[in-house]
mmCIF file of C-alpha atoms in Angstrom:
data_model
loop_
_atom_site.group_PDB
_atom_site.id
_atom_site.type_symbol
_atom_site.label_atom_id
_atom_site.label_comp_id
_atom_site.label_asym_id
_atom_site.label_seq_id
_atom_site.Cartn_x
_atom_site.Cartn_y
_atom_site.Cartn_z
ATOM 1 C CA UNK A 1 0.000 0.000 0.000
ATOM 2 C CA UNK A 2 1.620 3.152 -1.136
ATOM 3 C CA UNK A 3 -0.405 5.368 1.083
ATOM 4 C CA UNK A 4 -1.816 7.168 -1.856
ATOM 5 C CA UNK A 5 -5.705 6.866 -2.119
ATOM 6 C CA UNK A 6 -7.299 7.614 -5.176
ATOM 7 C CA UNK A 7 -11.697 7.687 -5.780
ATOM 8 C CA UNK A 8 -13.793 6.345 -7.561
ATOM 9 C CA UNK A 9 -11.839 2.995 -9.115
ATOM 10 C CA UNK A 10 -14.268 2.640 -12.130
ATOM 11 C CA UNK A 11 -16.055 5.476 -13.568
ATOM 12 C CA UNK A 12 -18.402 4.637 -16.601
ATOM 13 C CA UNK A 13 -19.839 7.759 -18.406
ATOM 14 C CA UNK A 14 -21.127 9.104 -21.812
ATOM 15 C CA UNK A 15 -19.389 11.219 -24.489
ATOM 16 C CA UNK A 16 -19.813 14.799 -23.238
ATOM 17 C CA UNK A 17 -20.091 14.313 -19.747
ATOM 18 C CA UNK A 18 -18.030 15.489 -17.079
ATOM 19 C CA UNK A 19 -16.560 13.895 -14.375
ATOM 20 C CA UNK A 20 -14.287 14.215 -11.212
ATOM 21 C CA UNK A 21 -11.456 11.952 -9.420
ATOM 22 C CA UNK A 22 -10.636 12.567 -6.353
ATOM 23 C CA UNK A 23 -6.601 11.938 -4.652
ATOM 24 C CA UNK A 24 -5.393 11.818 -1.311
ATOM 25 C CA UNK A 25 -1.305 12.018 -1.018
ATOM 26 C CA UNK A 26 0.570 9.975 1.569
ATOM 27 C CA UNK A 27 0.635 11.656 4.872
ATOM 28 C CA UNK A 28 2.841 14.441 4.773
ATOM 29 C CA UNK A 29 3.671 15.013 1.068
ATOM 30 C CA UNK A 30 2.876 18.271 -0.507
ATOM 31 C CA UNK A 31 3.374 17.674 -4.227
ATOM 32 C CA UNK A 32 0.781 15.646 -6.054
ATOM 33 C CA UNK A 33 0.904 14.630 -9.831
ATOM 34 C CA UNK A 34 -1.884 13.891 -12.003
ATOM 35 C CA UNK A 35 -0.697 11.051 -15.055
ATOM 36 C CA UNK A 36 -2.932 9.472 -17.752
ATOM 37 C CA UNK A 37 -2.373 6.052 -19.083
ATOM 38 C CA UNK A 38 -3.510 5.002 -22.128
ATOM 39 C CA UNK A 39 -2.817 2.281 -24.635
ATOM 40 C CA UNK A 40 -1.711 4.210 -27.413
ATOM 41 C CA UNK A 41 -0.096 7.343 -25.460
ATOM 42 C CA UNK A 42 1.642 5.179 -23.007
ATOM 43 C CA UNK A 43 1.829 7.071 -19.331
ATOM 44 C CA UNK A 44 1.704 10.896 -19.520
ATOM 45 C CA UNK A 45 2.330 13.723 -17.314
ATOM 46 C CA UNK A 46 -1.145 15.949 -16.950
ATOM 47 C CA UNK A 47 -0.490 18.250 -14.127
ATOM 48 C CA UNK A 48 1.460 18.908 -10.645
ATOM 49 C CA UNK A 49 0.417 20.957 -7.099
ATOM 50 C CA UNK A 50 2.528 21.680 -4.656
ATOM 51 C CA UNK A 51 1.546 22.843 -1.284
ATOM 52 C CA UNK A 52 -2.115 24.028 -3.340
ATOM 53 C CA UNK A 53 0.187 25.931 -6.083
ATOM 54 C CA UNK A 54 0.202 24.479 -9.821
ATOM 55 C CA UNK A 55 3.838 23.719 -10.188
ATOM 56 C CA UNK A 56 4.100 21.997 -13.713
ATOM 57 C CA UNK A 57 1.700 21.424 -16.501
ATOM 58 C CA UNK A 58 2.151 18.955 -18.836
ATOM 59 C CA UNK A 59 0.141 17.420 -22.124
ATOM 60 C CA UNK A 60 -3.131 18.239 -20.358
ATOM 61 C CA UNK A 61 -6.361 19.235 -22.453
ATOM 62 C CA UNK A 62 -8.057 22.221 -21.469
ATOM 63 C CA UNK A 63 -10.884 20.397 -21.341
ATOM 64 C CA UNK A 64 -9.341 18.990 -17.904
ATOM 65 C CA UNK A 65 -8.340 21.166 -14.976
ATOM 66 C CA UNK A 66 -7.180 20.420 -11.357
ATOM 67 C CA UNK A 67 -6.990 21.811 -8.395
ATOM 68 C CA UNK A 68 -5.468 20.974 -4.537
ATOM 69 C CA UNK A 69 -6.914 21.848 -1.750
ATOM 70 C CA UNK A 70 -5.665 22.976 1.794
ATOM 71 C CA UNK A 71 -5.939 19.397 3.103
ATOM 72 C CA UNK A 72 -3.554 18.874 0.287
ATOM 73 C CA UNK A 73 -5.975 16.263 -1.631
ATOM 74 C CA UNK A 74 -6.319 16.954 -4.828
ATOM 75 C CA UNK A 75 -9.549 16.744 -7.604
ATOM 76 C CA UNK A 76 -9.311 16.474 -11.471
ATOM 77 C CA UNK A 77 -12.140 17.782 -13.407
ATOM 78 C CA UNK A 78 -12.584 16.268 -16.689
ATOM 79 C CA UNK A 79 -15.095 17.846 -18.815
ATOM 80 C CA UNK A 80 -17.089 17.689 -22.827
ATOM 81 C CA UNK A 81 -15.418 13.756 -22.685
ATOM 82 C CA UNK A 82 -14.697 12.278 -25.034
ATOM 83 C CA UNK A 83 -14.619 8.439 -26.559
ATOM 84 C CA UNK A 84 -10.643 9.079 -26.530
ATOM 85 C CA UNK A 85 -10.385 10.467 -22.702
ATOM 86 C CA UNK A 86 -10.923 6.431 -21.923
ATOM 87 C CA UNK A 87 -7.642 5.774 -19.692
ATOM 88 C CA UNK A 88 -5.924 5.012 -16.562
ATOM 89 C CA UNK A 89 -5.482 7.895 -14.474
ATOM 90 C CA UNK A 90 -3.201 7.913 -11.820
ATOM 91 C CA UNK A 91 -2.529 10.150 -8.843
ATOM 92 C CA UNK A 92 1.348 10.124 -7.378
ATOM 93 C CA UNK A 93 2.514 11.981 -3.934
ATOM 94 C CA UNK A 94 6.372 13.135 -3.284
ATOM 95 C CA UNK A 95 8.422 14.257 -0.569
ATOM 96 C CA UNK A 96 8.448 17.655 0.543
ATOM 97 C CA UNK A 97 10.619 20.261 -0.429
ATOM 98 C CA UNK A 98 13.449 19.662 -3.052
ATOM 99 C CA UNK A 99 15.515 17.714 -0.556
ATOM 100 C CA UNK A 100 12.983 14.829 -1.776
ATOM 101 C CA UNK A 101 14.626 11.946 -3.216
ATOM 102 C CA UNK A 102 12.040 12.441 -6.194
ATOM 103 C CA UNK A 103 10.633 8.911 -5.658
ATOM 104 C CA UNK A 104 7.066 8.946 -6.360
ATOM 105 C CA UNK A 105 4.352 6.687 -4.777
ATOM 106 C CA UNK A 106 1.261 5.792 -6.725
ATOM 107 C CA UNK A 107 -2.134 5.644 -5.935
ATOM 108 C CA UNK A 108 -4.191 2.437 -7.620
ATOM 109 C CA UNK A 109 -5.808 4.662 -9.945
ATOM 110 C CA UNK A 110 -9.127 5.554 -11.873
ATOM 111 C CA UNK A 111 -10.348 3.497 -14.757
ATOM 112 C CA UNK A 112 -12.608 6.487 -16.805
ATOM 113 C CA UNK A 113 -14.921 4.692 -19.315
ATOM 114 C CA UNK A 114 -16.530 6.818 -21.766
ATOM 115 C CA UNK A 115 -18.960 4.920 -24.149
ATOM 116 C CA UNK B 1 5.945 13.145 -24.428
ATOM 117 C CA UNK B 2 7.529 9.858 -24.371
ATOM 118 C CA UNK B 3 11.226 10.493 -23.198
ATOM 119 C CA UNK B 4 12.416 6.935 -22.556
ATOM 120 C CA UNK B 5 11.994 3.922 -24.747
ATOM 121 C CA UNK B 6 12.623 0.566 -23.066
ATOM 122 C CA UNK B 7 13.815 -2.427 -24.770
ATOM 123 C CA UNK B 8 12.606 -5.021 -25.372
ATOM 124 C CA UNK B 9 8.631 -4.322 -25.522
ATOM 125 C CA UNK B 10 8.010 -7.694 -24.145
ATOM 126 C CA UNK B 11 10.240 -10.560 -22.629
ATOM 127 C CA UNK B 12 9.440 -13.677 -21.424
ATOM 128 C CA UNK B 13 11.887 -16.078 -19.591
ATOM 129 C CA UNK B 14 11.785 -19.120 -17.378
ATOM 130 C CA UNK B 15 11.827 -19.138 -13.358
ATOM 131 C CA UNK B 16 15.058 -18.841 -12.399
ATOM 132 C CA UNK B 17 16.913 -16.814 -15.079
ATOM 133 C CA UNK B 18 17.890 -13.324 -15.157
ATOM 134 C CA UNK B 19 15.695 -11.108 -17.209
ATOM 135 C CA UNK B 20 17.299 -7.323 -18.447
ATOM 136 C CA UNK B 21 15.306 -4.246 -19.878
ATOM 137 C CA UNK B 22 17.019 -1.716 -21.013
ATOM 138 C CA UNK B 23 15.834 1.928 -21.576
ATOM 139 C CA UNK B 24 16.895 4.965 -23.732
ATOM 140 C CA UNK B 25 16.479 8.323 -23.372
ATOM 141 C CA UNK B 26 16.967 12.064 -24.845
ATOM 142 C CA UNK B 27 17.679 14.725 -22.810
ATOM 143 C CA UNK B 28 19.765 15.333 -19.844
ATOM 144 C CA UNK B 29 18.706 13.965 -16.372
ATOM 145 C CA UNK B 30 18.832 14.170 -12.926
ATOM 146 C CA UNK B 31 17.993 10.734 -11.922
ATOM 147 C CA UNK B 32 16.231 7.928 -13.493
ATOM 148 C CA UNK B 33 13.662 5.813 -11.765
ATOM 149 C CA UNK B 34 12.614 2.447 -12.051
ATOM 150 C CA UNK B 35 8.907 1.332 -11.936
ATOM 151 C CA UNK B 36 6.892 -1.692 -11.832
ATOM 152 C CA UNK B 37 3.120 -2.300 -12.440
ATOM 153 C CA UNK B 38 0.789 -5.063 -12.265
ATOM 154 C CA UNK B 39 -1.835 -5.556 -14.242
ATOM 155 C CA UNK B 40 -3.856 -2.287 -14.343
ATOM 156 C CA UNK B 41 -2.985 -1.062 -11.250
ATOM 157 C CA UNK B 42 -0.837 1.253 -9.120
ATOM 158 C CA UNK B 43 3.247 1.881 -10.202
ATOM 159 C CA UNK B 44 5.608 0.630 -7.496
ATOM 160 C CA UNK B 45 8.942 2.387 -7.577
ATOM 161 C CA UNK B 46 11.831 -0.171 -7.783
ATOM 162 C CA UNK B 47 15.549 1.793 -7.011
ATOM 163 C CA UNK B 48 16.656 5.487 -8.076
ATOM 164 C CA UNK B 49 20.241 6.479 -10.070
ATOM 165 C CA UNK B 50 21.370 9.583 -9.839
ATOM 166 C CA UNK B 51 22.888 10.744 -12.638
ATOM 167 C CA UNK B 52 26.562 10.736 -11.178
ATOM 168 C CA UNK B 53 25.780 7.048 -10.117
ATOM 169 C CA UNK B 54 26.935 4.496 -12.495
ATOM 170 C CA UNK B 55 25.300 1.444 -10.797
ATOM 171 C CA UNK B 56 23.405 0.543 -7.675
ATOM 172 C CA UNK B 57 21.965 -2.641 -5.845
ATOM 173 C CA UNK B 58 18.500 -3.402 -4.469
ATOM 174 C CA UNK B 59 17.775 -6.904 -3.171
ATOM 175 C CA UNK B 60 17.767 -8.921 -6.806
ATOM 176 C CA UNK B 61 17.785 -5.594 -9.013
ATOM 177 C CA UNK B 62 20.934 -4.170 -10.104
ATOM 178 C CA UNK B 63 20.405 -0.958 -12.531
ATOM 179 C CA UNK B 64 22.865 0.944 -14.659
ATOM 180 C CA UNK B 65 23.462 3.557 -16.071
ATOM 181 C CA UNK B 66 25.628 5.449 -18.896
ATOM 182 C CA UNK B 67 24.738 9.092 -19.452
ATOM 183 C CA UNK B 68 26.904 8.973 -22.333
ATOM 184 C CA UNK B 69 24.497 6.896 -24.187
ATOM 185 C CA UNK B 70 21.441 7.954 -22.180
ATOM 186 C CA UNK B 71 20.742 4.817 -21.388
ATOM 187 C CA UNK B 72 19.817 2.069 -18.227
ATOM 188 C CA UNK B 73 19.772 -1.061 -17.799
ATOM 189 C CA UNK B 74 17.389 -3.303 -15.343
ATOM 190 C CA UNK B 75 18.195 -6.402 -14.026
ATOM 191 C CA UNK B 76 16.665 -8.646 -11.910
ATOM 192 C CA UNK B 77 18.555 -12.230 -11.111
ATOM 193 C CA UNK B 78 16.834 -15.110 -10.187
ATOM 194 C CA UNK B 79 13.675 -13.866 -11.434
ATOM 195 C CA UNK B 80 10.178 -15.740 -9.803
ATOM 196 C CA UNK B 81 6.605 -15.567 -11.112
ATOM 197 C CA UNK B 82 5.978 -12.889 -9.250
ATOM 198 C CA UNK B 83 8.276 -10.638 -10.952
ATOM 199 C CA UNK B 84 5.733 -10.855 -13.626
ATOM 200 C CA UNK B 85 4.781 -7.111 -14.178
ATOM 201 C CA UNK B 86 5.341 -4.330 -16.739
ATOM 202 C CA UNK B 87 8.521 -2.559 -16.165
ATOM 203 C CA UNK B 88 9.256 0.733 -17.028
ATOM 204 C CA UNK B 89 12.109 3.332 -16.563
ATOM 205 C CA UNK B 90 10.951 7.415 -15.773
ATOM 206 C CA UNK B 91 13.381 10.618 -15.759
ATOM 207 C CA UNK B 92 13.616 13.475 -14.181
ATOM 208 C CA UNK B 93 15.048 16.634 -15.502
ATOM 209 C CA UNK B 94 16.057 18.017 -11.832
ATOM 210 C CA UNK B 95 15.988 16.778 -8.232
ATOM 211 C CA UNK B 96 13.494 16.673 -6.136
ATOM 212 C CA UNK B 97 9.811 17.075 -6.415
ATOM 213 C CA UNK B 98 9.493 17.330 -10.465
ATOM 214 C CA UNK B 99 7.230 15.328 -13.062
ATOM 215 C CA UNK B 100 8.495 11.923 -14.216
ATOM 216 C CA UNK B 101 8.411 11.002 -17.746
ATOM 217 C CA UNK B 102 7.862 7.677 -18.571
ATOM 218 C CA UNK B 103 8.838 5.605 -21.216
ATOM 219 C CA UNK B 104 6.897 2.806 -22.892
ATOM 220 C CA UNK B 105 7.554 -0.268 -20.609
ATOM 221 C CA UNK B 106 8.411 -3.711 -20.761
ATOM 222 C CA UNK B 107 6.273 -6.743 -20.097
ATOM 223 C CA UNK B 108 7.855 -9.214 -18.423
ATOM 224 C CA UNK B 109 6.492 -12.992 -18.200
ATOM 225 C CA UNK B 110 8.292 -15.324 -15.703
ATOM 226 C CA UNK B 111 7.412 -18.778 -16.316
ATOM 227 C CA UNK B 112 7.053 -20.879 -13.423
#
C-alpha cells in the first residue's frame, strides 16, 4: 500500500459528460501529480500541485483542470469527454521540499470509461 | 511526451533466469527511476540512479546507467513468477519534487 488513495476505481460515463477523481497524497507530502495512461499514449504527465500551487503542466487538455486543496488532496475535473479520454489515471505523492529523493508513490488509480 | 523507450517491448523467460530491460532516453537527467506495475494497477517504484551514479543494488535488481548513451539497464537475477509485471524506466530533468516522464515499458512474463 503506497499510502496514496485515489476515488472512484471505475467510472463509466457518456461522451460529453463530465466527471471528477478525487486523490489523497501519503501523509505528509505536498506535491501531487496527475498522469494518464492510455494504450496508445503510453503514461503521460497531466499536471502537478505543490503545497495548493500548480507547479508543472504537462500534455493536459483544457478540457481537464485540477486543483489541490488545503488538506492537500487533490480533484481532477474532466469535462465535454470524449470516446478518446478512456484511460488510466493515476494520482502520485512526493516528498516535501526539493531535498525529496524524487521517488514517487502511486495511488491504484481511476479506470474512466466513456462509451 | 515519451522520453524513454525501453527495450525489449516484451520478454518472457523461465523461473530462475535473469531477465534485463534496457531503456533509452533524450535529454539530460537528474535521476532515473525504475517502476513496476501489475496488471492495471498502481506503479511501485523499484531503485533510483542519480545521474553521477553508475550502478546501484537493491535486493535482486541491479540498474545501470551510462549518461553517455542515455541509457539504463534493469536487471533482476533469479527472477520468480511474481516478478511478472510491466517494467518501465521514468526521468527526471532536476531533483526533487518534479514530473516523471515515462517511457513505454516492458512486459515481463516469468514462467514458473
Amino acid at each position: 500500500d503506497s499510502g496514496v488513495t485515489q476515488t472512484p476505481k471505475h467510472l463509466i460515463t457518456a461522451t460529453g459528460q463530465r466527471v471528477t477523481l478525487r486523490c489523497s497524497p501519503r501523509s505528509g507530502d505536498l506535491s501531487v501529480y496527475w498522469y494518464q495512461q492510455s494504450l496508445d499514449q503510453g503514461l503521460q504527465f497531466l499536471i502537478q500541485y505543490y503545497n495548493g500551487e500548480e507547479r508543472a503542466k504537462g500534455n493536459i487538455l483544457e478540457r481537464f483542470s485540477a486543483q489541490q486543496f488545503p488538506d492537500l488532496h487533490s480533484e481532477l475535473n474532466l469535462s465535454s469527454l470524449e470516446l478518446g479520454d478512456s484511460a488510466l489515471y493515476f494520482c502520485a505523492s512526493s516528498g516535501s521540499g526539493t531535498g525529496g529523493t524524487g521517488e514517487q508513490f502511486f495511488g491504484p488509480g481511476t479506470r474512466l470509461t466513456v462509451l | 511526451s515519451q522520453q524513454g523507450e525501453e527495450d525489449p517491448q516484451a520478454l518472457s523467460i523461465q523461473e530462475g533466469e535473469n531477465a534485463t530491460m534496457n531503456c533509452s532516453y533524450k535529454t539530460s537527467i537528474n535521476n532515473l527511476q525504475w517502476y513496476r506495475q501489475n496488471s492495471g494497477r498502481g506503479l511501485v517504484h523499484l531503485i533510483l540512479i542519480r545521474s553521477n551514479e553508475r550502478e546501484k543494488h537493491s535486493g535482486r535488481l541491479r540498474v545501470t546507467l551510462d549518461t553517455s548513451k542515455k541509457s539504463s539497464s534493469l536487471l533482476i537475477t533469479a527472477s520468480r513468477a511474481a516478478d511478472t509485471a510491466s517494467y518501465f524506466c521514468a526521468t527526471a530533468p532536476y531533483s526533487g519534487n518534479t514530473p516523471l516522464v515515462f517511457g513505454k515499458g516492458t512486459r515481463l512474463s516469468v514462467i514458473a
